[in-house]
Structure formats: C-alpha cells, structure tokens
XYZ file of C-alpha atoms in Angstrom:
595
model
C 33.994 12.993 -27.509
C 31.378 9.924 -28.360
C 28.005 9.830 -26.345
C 26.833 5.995 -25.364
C 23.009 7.056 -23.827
C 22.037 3.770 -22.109
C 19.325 2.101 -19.395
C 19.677 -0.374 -17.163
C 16.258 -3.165 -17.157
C 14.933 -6.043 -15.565
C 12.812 -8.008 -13.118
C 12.876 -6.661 -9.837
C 15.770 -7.903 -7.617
C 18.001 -9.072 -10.551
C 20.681 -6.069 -9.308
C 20.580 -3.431 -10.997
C 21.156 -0.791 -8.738
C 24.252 -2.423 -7.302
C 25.193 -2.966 -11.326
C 24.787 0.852 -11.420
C 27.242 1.338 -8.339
C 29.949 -1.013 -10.020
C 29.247 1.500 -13.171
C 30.134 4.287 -10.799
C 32.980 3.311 -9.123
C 34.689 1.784 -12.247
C 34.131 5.230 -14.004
C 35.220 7.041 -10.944
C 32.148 9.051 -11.424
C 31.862 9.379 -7.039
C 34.629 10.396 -5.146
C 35.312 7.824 -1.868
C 33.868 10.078 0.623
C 30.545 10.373 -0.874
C 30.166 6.853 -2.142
C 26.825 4.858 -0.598
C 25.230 1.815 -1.784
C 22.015 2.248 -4.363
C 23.949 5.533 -5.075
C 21.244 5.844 -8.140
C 18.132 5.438 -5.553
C 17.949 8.946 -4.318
C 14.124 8.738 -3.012
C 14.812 7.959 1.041
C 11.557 5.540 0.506
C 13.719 3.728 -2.142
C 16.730 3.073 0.238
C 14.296 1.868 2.553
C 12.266 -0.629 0.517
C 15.040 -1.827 -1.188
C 13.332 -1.280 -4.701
C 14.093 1.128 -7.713
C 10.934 3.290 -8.047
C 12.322 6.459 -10.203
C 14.286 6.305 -13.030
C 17.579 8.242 -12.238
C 20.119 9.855 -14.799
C 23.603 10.584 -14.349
C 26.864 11.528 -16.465
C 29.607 9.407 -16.717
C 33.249 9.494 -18.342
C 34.937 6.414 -19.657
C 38.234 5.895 -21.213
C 38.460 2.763 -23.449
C 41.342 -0.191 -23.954
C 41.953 1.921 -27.421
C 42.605 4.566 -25.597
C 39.498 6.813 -26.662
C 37.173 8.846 -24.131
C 33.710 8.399 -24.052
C 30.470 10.307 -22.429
C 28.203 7.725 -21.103
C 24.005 9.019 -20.262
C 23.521 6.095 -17.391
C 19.632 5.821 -16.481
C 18.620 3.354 -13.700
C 15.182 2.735 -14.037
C 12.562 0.793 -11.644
C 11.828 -3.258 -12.304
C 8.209 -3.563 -11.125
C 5.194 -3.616 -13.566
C 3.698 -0.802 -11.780
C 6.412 1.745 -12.789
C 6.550 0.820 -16.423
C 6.202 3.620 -17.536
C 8.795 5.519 -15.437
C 10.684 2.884 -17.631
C 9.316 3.464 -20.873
C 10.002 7.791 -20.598
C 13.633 6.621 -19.389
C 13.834 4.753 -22.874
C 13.017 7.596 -24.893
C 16.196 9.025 -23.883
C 18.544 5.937 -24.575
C 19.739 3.869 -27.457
C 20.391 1.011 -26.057
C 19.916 -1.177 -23.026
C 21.650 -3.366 -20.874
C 19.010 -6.670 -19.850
C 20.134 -7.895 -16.708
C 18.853 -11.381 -16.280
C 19.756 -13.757 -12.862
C 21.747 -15.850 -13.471
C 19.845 -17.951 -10.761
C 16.395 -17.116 -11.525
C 16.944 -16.562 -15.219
C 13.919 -14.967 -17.609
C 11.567 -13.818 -15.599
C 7.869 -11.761 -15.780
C 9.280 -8.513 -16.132
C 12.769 -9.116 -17.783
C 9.918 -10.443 -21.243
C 8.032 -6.756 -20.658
C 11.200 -4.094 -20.456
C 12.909 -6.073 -23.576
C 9.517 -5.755 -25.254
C 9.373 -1.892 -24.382
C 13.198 -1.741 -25.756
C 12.610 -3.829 -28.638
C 9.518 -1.473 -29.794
C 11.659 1.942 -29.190
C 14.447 0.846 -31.443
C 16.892 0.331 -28.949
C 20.173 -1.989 -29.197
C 19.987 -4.916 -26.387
C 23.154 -5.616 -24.662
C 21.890 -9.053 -22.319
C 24.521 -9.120 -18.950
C 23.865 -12.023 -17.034
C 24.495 -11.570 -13.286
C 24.924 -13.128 -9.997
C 27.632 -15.448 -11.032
C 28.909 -15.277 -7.679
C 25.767 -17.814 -6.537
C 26.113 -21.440 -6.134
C 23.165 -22.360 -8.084
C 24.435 -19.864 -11.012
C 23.577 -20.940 -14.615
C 24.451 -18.698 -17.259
C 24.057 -20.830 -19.977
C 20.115 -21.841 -19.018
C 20.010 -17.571 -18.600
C 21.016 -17.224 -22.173
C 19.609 -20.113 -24.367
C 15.913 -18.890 -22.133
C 16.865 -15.529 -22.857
C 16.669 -16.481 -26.736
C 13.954 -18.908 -26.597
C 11.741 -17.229 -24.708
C 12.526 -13.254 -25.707
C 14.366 -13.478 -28.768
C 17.078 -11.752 -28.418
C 20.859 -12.827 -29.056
C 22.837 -14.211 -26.737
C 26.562 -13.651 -28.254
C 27.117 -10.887 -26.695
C 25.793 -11.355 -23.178
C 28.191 -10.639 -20.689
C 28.607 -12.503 -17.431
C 29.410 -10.771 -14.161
C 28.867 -10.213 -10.586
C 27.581 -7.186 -9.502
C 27.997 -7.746 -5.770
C 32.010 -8.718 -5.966
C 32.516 -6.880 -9.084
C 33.974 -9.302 -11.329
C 34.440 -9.405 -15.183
C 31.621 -5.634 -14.861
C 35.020 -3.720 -16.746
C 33.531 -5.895 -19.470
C 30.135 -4.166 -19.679
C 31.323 -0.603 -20.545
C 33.546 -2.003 -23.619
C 30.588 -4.079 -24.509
C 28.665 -0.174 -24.646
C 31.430 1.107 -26.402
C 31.124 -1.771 -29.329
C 27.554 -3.008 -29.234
C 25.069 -0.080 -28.410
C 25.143 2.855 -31.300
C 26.390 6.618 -30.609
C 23.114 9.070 -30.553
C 22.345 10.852 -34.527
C 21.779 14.731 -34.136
C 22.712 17.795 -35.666
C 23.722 21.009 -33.783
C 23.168 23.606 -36.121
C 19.817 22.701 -36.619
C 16.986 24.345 -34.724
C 17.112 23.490 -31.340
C 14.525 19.961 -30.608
C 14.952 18.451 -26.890
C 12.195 15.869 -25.388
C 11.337 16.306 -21.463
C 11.500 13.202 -19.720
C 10.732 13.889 -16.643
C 10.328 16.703 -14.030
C 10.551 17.780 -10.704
C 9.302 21.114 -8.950
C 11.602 23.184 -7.033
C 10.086 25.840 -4.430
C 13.370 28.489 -5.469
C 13.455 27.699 -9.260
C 10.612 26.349 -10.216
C 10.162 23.319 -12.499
C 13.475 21.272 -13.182
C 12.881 20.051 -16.313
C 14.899 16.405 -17.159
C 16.146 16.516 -20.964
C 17.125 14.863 -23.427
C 18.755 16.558 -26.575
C 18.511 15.444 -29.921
C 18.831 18.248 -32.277
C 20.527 22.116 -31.784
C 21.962 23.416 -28.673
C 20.625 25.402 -25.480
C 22.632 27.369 -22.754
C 21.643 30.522 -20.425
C 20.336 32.839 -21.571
C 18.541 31.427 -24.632
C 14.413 31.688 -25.192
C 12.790 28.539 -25.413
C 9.123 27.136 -26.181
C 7.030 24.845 -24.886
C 5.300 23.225 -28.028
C 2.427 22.152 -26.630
C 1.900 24.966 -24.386
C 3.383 27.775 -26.750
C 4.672 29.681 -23.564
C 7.912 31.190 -24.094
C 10.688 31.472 -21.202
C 14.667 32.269 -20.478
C 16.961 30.237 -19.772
C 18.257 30.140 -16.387
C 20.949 27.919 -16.133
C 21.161 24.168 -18.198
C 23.515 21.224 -16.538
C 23.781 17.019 -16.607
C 23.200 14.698 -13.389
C 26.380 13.509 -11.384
C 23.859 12.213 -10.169
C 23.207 15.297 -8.051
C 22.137 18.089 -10.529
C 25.723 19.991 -12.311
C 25.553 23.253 -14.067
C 27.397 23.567 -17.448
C 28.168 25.836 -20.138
C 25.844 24.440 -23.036
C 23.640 20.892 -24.014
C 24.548 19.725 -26.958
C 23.051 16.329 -29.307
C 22.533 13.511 -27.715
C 23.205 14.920 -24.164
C 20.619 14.380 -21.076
C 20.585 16.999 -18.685
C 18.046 19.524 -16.804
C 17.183 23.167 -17.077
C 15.305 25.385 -15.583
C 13.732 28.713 -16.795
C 11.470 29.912 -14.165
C 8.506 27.969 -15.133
C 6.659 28.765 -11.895
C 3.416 27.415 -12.977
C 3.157 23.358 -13.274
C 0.289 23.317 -15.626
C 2.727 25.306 -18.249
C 5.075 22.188 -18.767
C 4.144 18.229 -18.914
C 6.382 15.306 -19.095
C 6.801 14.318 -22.643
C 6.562 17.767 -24.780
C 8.966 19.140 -26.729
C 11.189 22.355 -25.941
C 12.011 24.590 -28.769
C 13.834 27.810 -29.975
C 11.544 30.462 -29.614
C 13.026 32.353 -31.949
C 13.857 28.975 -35.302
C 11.516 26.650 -33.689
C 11.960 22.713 -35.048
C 9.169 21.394 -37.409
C 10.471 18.176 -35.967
C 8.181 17.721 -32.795
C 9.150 14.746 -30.741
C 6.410 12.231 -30.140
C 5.272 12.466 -26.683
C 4.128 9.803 -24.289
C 1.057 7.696 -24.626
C -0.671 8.805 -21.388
C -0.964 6.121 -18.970
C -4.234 5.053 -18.044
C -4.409 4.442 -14.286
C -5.873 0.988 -13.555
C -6.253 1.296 -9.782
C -8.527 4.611 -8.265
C -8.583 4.734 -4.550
C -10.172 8.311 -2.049
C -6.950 9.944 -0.197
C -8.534 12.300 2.371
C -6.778 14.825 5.294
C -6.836 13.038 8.734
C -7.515 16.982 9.573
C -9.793 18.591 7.087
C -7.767 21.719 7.386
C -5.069 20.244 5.172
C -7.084 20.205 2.232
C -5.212 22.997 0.446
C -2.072 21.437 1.362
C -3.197 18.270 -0.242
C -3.923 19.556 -3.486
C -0.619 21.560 -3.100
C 1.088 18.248 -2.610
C -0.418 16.605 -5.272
C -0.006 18.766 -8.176
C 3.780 18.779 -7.040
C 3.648 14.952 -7.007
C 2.351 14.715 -10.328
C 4.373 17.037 -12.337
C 7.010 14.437 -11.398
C 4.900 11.273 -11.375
C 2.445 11.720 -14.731
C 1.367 8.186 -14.249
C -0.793 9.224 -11.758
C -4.010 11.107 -11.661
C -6.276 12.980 -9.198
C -9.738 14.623 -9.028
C -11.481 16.119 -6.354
C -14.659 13.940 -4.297
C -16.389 14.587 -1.392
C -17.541 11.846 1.538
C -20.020 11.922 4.566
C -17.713 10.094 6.720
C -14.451 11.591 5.697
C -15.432 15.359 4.468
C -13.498 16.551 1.389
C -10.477 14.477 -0.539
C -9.587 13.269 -4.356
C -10.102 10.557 -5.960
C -6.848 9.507 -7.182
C -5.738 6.982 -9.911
C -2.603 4.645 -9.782
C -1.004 2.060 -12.160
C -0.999 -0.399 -9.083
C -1.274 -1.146 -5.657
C 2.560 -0.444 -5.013
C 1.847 2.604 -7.084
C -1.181 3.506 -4.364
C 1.325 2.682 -1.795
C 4.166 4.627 -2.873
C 2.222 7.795 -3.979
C 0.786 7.753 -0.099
C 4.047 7.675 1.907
C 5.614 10.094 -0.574
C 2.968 12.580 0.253
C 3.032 11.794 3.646
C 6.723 11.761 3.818
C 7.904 14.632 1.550
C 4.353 17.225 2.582
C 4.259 16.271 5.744
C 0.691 15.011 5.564
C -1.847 12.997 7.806
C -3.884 10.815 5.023
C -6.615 8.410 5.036
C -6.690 6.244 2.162
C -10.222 4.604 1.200
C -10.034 0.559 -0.558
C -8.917 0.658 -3.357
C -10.902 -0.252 -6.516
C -11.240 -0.789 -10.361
C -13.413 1.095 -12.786
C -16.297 -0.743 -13.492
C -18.724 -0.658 -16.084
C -22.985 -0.443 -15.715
C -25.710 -0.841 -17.380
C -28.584 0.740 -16.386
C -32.304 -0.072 -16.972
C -33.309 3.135 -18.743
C -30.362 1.924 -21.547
C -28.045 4.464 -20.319
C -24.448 3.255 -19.484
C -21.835 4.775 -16.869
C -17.980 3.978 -15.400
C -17.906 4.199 -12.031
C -14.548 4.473 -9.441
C -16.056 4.898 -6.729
C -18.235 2.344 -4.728
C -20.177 4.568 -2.992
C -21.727 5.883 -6.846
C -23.198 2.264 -7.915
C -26.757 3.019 -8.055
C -29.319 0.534 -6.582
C -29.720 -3.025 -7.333
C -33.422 -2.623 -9.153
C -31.575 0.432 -11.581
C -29.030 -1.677 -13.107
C -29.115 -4.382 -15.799
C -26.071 -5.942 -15.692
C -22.214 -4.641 -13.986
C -19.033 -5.326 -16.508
C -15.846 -5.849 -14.815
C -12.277 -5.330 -16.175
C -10.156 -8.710 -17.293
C -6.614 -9.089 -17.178
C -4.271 -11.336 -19.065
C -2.081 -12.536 -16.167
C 1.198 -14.331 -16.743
C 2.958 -16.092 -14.015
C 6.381 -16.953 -14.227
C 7.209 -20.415 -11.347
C 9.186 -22.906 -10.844
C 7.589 -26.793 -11.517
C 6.734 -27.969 -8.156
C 4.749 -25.181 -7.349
C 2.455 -25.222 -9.858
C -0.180 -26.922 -7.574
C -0.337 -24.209 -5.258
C -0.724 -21.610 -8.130
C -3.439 -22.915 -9.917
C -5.120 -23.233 -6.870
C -4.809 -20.100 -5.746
C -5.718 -18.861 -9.402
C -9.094 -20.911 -9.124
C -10.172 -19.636 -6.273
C -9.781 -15.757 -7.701
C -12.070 -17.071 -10.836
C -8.855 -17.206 -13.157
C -9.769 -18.729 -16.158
C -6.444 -20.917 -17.543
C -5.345 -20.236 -21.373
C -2.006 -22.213 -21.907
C 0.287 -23.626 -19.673
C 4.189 -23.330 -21.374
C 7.146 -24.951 -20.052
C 10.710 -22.820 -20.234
C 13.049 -25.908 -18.859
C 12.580 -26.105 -15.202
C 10.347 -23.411 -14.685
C 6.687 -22.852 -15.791
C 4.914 -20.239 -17.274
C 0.804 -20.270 -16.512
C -1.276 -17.883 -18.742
C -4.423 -17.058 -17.442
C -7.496 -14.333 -18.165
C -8.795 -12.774 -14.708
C -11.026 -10.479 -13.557
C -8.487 -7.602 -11.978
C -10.591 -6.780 -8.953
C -9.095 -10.262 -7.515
C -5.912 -9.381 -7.889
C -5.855 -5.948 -6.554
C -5.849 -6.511 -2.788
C -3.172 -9.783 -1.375
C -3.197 -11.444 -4.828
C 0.667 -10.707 -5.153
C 1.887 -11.553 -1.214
C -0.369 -14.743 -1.672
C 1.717 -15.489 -4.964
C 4.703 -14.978 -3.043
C 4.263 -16.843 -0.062
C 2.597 -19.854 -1.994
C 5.796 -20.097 -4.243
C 8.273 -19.450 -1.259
C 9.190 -16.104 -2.912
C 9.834 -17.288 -6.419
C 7.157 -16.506 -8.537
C 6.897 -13.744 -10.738
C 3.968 -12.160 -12.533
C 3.036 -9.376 -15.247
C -0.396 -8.418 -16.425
C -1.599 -6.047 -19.266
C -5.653 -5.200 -19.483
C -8.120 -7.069 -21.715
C -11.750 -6.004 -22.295
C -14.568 -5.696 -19.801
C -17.351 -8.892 -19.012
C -20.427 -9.027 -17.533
C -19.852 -10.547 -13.526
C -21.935 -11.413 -11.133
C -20.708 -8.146 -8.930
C -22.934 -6.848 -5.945
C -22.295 -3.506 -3.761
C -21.901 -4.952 -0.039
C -22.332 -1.577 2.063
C -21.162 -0.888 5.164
C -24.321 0.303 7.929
C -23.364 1.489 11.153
C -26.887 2.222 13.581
C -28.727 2.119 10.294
C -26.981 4.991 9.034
C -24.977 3.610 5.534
C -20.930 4.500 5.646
C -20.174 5.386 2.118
C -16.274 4.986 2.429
C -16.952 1.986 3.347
C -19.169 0.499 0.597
C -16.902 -2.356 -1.782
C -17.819 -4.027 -4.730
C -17.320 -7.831 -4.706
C -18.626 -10.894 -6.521
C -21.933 -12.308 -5.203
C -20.086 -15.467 -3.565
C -17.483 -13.490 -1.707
C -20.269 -10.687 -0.575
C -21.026 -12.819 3.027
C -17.317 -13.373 3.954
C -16.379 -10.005 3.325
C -19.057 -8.069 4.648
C -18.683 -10.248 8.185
C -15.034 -9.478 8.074
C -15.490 -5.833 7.531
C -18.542 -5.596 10.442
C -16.541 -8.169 12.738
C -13.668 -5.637 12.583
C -15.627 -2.567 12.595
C -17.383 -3.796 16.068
C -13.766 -3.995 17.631
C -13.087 -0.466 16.898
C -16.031 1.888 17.605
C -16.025 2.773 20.724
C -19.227 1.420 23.258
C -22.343 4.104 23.497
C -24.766 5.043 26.167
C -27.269 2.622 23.523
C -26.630 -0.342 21.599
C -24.790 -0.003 17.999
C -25.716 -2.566 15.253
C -23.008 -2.672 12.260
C -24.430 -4.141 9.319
C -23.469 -5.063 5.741
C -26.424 -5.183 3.133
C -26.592 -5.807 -0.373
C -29.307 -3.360 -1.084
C -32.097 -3.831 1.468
C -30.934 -7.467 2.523
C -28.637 -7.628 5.405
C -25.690 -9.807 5.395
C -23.749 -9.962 8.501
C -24.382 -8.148 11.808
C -22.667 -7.141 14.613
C -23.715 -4.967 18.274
C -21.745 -2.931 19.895
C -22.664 -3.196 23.194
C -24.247 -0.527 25.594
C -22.642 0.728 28.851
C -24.820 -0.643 31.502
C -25.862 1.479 34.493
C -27.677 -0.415 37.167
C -30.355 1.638 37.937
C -31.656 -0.671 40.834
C -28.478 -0.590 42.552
C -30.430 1.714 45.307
C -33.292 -0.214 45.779
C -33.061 -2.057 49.055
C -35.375 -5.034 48.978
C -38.553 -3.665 48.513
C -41.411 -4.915 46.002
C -39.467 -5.552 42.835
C -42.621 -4.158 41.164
C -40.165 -0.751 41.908
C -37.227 -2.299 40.139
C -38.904 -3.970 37.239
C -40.732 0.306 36.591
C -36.928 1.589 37.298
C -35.571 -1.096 34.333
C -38.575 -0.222 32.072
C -37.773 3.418 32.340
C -33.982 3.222 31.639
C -35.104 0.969 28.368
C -37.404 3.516 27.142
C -34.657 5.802 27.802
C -31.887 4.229 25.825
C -34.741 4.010 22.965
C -34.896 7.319 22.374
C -31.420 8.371 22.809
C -30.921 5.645 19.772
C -33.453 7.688 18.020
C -31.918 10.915 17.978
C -28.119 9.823 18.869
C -25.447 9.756 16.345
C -22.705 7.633 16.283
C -19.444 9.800 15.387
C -17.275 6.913 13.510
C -13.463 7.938 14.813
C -10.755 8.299 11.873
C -9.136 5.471 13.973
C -11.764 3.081 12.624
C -11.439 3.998 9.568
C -7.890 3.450 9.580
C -7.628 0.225 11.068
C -10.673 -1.286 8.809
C -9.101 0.400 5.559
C -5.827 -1.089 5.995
C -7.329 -4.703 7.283
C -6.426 -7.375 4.544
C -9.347 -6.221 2.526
C-alpha cells in the first residue's frame, strides 16, 4: 500500500480544521457516533478559542478513482506566527503540503511564512483555495497573488468549500498525483525522528514518530542518540486520531511508542531513535531550538504549589519545546520561574494550560523582551527581568530588540495603520501593493508590539489585517526603568521598562490603578512611580479617619486641637514601622490591566 505523509498550512482562520473534518468524513476515518467538529483540535482550550494551537496526526485510508488504496499521514498544524514552530516539527514528518488560501481574503501574513517553511524543507505544495461558498469569493485574484506574491504554481490549485463540502473529493486525488510517496528502506538499520511528545503518568513519555528507515515493534531495544539511553519497546501504534496500537512501524509511517521512558530529561523533541543493537550512521537533523522572544515571572497564588509548578512545567515542556523556564525569586510574590514564550498568545496559552490541565492558581508578572546594557565599567549584560536593570548612573547606554514587521491590509485602511505604526516608533521600509490590498514593511522596536499592538491592528482594520514579524538586531533606545513604589517601599514585580516619552503615562496608569486596589490603612499610603530617584506620578491611599474629638463636649478647643495633634503623631509612627501587605488581588488586577 502507498504512503501520501501530508500537512495542512495557512493564515489563521482560512479553515483548515474544518478542511481536516471534510478529510475525515470523506475517508470514513470517524465513525457517525463519534464525529465532532475541529475533530483534529483535541486541546479543550482549542475548541474553545476557536484556533489550531498543536499540530495533530492521524491515519487515514483512501481508495482512488483507479481503484488503488492508499495510507494517508494527515497533520493539522496551528496558523498563528507564535506556533511556528509546532508547524515547522509537523513538516519534518511530511512531503508535501496542502496551502489553503481564502478565497476571500486571499495571500495573507502567514499563508507567505508556512509556504516559506515548506518551500525550505523540500516539500511538494499542493495550493487549495477555499471558501468558495462566499459571495465575495475570488479564486482567480487567490491564485495569480498566490504566484506573484509566493511563487508558487497555481495549475494545480484546487477550489473547494470546506464548510458545504464541495469539489474537497478533489483534494485527496490531487495527493495521490501531485505530492510524492515517502523514500525509505526497511531492511536498513532502524532511523525514526521524534516529532513531538507528550508525558503520560501510567506509561511514561509518548513519543510522536516519524519513520524513515528500518522497522520497530514490541519488544525491540531502541536508543536515544543524543541521550545514548537504551529502552524496550512497549507497544508502537498510528493516531486515529486517538492513539491505535499495531503490530509494527514501517518507512514512511507516523505513529507513537512508548518504552517506559519515565524520566523527561532522557528524551527531547527532535532526536533520533535507533536500534540499539545496528544503530543508523544516518542521524536525522534535529530542530533548530527556538529562541523564545517573550520572558514573563509565573508564580503560585499559594506558595505551597511551588513543587507542583515545576512538576507542571517540565510536563508542559516535554510537549511544548518552544518554551523555556528557569527558576527566580520576588519580594512581592516569593518563589516562581521565569519563563520564555515565542509570543504573547504563546504566554497566554502556556498559562491556562497549566492552570487548566495542573490545576494551578498562577500569577503572571508583564511580560517583557530581553534587553541589552551597557554598563559604565565596559562590562555588558542581557537582562529579562525588569526588576535586574541596574541604576540609571551604572549604565551607558540600553539596546533594545528590532523587528521586521509586515502587515498585510486592505487599501482604505492604510491611514489608520501607519498611524498606529508611528505612534509605536515604527520606522517605514517599503510600502508594496498586491491588487487591492497593501502590504506595509516596517522595522520596530518589539517591546511596542508586545502588549495590545495586535487587538489595536485588529480593531483599526475592522478585523482584516494580518501581520508576521521575524527578529532583526538590537539598537540603542532611549529606554528608562519606571518602578513601581508603594509607602516608599519599591515593588519589584512591578518595575517595566519603557521608552523615556511613554515613562509618565504609564507609570500614572499603573499608580492610578494600583490606588483603586490596595485596600485603605490605619495611615496614609503614597504609590509612586520613579525613574531612579525622580518621581513620576503619585497617588494616596487614603487613611481611615477616627474622630477623636467626637467626645469632647464644647469645652476649650485648646483640648481638641492636643487630642488631633496626638492622633497625627500617632499615625506618624505607625507609618514608620507599618507595612503595607500588597494583596495577590492587586497584583492581579494591575498585571492583567492593558499594560
């Protein structure tokens, strides 16, 4: 039987999870009973957002118009920029694609990135334009774009509708014709890549394979390569999509095993598994490890769940290896990691899957880019975290990361973009025109686009913009640490870095908010932001008042005047030696404010 390994890419919300249903129910891979929309989307958080955010495998059998059978390797994989590399491992396993473009929206940010990540593994393109079903459908503008602006050929492209079904029959003979059967050899020594993982708490880690040379079934010893553990076989099987066992893997084949690989350290996403006893000299090339962009402090909302935490996270990130955590410790928030994501949806996603799938309480600190300094003494240092920045008078000059930003929008609302770009101190390269829509190239410092930069894109557009970014090299900025002090005592969770002409408006934003949300003391609270020793904003949380004269029946009000005095001098030296407990609450509401 011929193999046909395949992904589905594109932008986000071009449809190809519902593509990946049609697949499904055309194949008759699910029976009636169990069939669900996003059948591919297995994360609950995916179902619920509506967007792909692991790549998902699963077997499928197809019989042809000639009358042949084929094995088709589906993988669904995610369509925003910060899963890219859940797409690239997903493409390791394929030879070919199928680029779904809109047929409404046509090319669009990310549709140009996943055919570039296809185009540099090798892999055959197979362009299916969808959404024909919509009135303002144009496949012909989604094709000629798709050649002028990507470069790839448009005589194959297919046309359907993934929502009503039609003319999709005519996808799986295009994979038949167009995308190449996998090359492999099964007498040779035995050469599979893991491309992804998940850990089990009864059989340990699940590996997620793909086989290009030799065979494995139960029983067999394998190798790590780049661990050099050995291990048995347990039991090997393929995705439908809910994990199958089977006899044997063969070439070509995706499919999991596990061999009670208890310990996570002893297997990463990306090495090879060999024969223990012929071991391959032909070691797969791994992944490039990605290099998290975004770092942000996740702490317990109970410090007990520490251990738990780091539990949770080494689980998370033998199936996420995008994302990266060390431990840090905070005077506000007691002991937490600093973790690194490829995004903000990244940040976002890691934090309700550990909430959701641990069952943990978290507080997540702003998040923040690594940033370059200088100091005076000649030495140099990256720092992630805020709090770190050393003093104003130690440091010759702060370097900031760039990004090259390209936005994909239509004409009439270029205006509003370039606007919006100005204000974030975009600097504009080239300005290209794909017929009626636009694309704007700009170079930006990626601190001002890490907080509302996309939901400001959106909203500005009416939804239709699209963007992608990749990193440049650091410049020198203007950058100042606004910290956060609350009865003269500084908050280092607090403490953000910001250009000098946004310090004032954030720092009153930050202390205007903070005010609402401490609760009042027996003295008065000041909440200040400072850059270094000059304060910025202010704030007072104001004192319960006792009236201490209430008592005092006429009388000389020489007596009330002393009894005033004496309650002053009082609340004096409670400030002194009072502490104001900050309440995770505050934290909370000021950490997930708009900045």
């Amino acid at each position: 039987m011929e193999i046909r390994n395949f992904s589905i890419i594109a932008h986000v919300d071009h449809g190809k999870s519902t593509l990946a249903d049609r697949i499904l129910e055309l194949t008759q891979a699910v029976s009636e009973r169990n069939r669900r929309d996003q059948m591919l989307d297995t994360l609950e958080l995916e179902r619920e957002r509506g967007i792909t955010i692991k790549a998902t495998p699963m077997r499928l059998y197809y019989t042809a118009e000639s009358g042949k059978r084929y094995m088709f390797n589906l993988i669904d994989t995610p369509g925003h920029v910060d899963f890219n590399y859940e797409v690239s491992r997903a493409l390791r396993a394929c030879e070919g694609v199928l680029l779904v473009i809109d047929a409404s929206q046509g090319v669009e940010a990310q549709t140009i990135q996943n055919a570039y990540l296809a185009i540099d593994n090798g892999l055959e393109v197979l362009p299916v334009v969808n959404k024909i079903d919509l009135p303002n459908a144009d496949v012909a503008g989604a094709v000629a774009e798709l050649e002028e602006v990507v470069g790839v050929p448009g005589d194959y492209a297919v046309a359907v509708s993934a929502k009503t079904g039609e003319n999709v029959a005519a996808i799986l003979e295009g994979i038949v014709e167009h995308l190449p059967p996998p090359k492999g050899d099964p007498d040779a020594p035995l050469s599979c890549l893991i491309f992804d993982a998940v850990f089990d708490s009864y059989q340990g880690v699940i590996s997620f394979i793909r086989v290009f040379d030799g065979t494995v079934k139960k029983g067999d010893q394998v190798k790590i390569v780049s661990t050099d553990k050995v291990f048995e076989v347990d039991k090997v099987g393929f995705f439908e999509p809910a994990p199958a066992v089977s006899e044997r893997l063969g070439p070509g084949e995706v499919g999991w095993l596990t061999a009670a690989i208890k310990d996570i350290s002893d297997t990463q996403i990306g090495d090879t598994i060999t024969s223990a006893t012929r071991p391959t000299q032909n070691i797969i090339p791994g992944f490039k490890p990605a290099q998290p962009v975004v770092f942000s402090g996740l702490y317990p909302t109970d410090s007990e769940d520490y251990p738990k935490l780091r539990e949770a996270l080494e689980k998370l990130s033998l199936n996420d290896a995008a994302f990266t955590f060390e431990p840090e410790t905070s005077e506000a928030l007691g002991f937490g990691f600093r973790c690194g994501f490829l995004g903000l949806l990244h940040a976002d996603i890691v934090q309700a899957r550990l909430e959701r799938e641990f069952d943990l309480g978290l507080i997540a600190t702003a998040p923040a880019v690594i940033y370059e300094v200088e100091r005076t003494d000649g030495s140099a240092e990256r720092i992630q975290n805020p709090a770190d920045l050393p003093e104003p008078d130690k440091i010759t000059r702060i370097l900031e990361p760039y990004v090259k930003l390209n936005i994909y929008v239509p004409e009439e609302y270029v205006g509003n973009m370039m606007g919006l770009l100005q204000d974030r101190r975009g600097e504009m390269k080239n300005m290209v025109y794909h017929g009626r829509r636009v694309e704007l190239r700009y170079e930006i410092p990626f601190g001002e686009i890490l907080y509302d930069f996309h939901d400001k894109l959106k909203s500005l557009t009416r939804g239709y913009a699209s963007m992608d970014y990749e990193p440049l090299e650091y410049r020198e900025g203007s950058l100042v640490k606004v910290d956060i002090m609350v009865n003269d005592e500084k908050v280092d969770a607090l403490a953000v870095i910001v250009h000098r002409d946004k310090a004032y408006s954030l720092g009153r934003k930050i202390v205007d908010k903070m005010a609402e949300v401490i609760p009042r003391q027996m003295f008065a609270v000041p909440i200040q932001a400072a850059i270094g020793s000059k304060i910025l904003a202010r704030a007072t949380v104001r004192a319960f008042r006792k009236d201490v004269t209430a008592k005092c029946y006429g009388g000389d009000i020489s007596r009330k005047r002393k009894l005033l005095e004496r309650q002053k001098e009082g609340k004096k030296r409670m400030k002194q030696v009072g502490t104001v407990e900050v309440p995770q609450e505050a934290f909370l509401a000021v950490l997930s404010s708009d900045e």
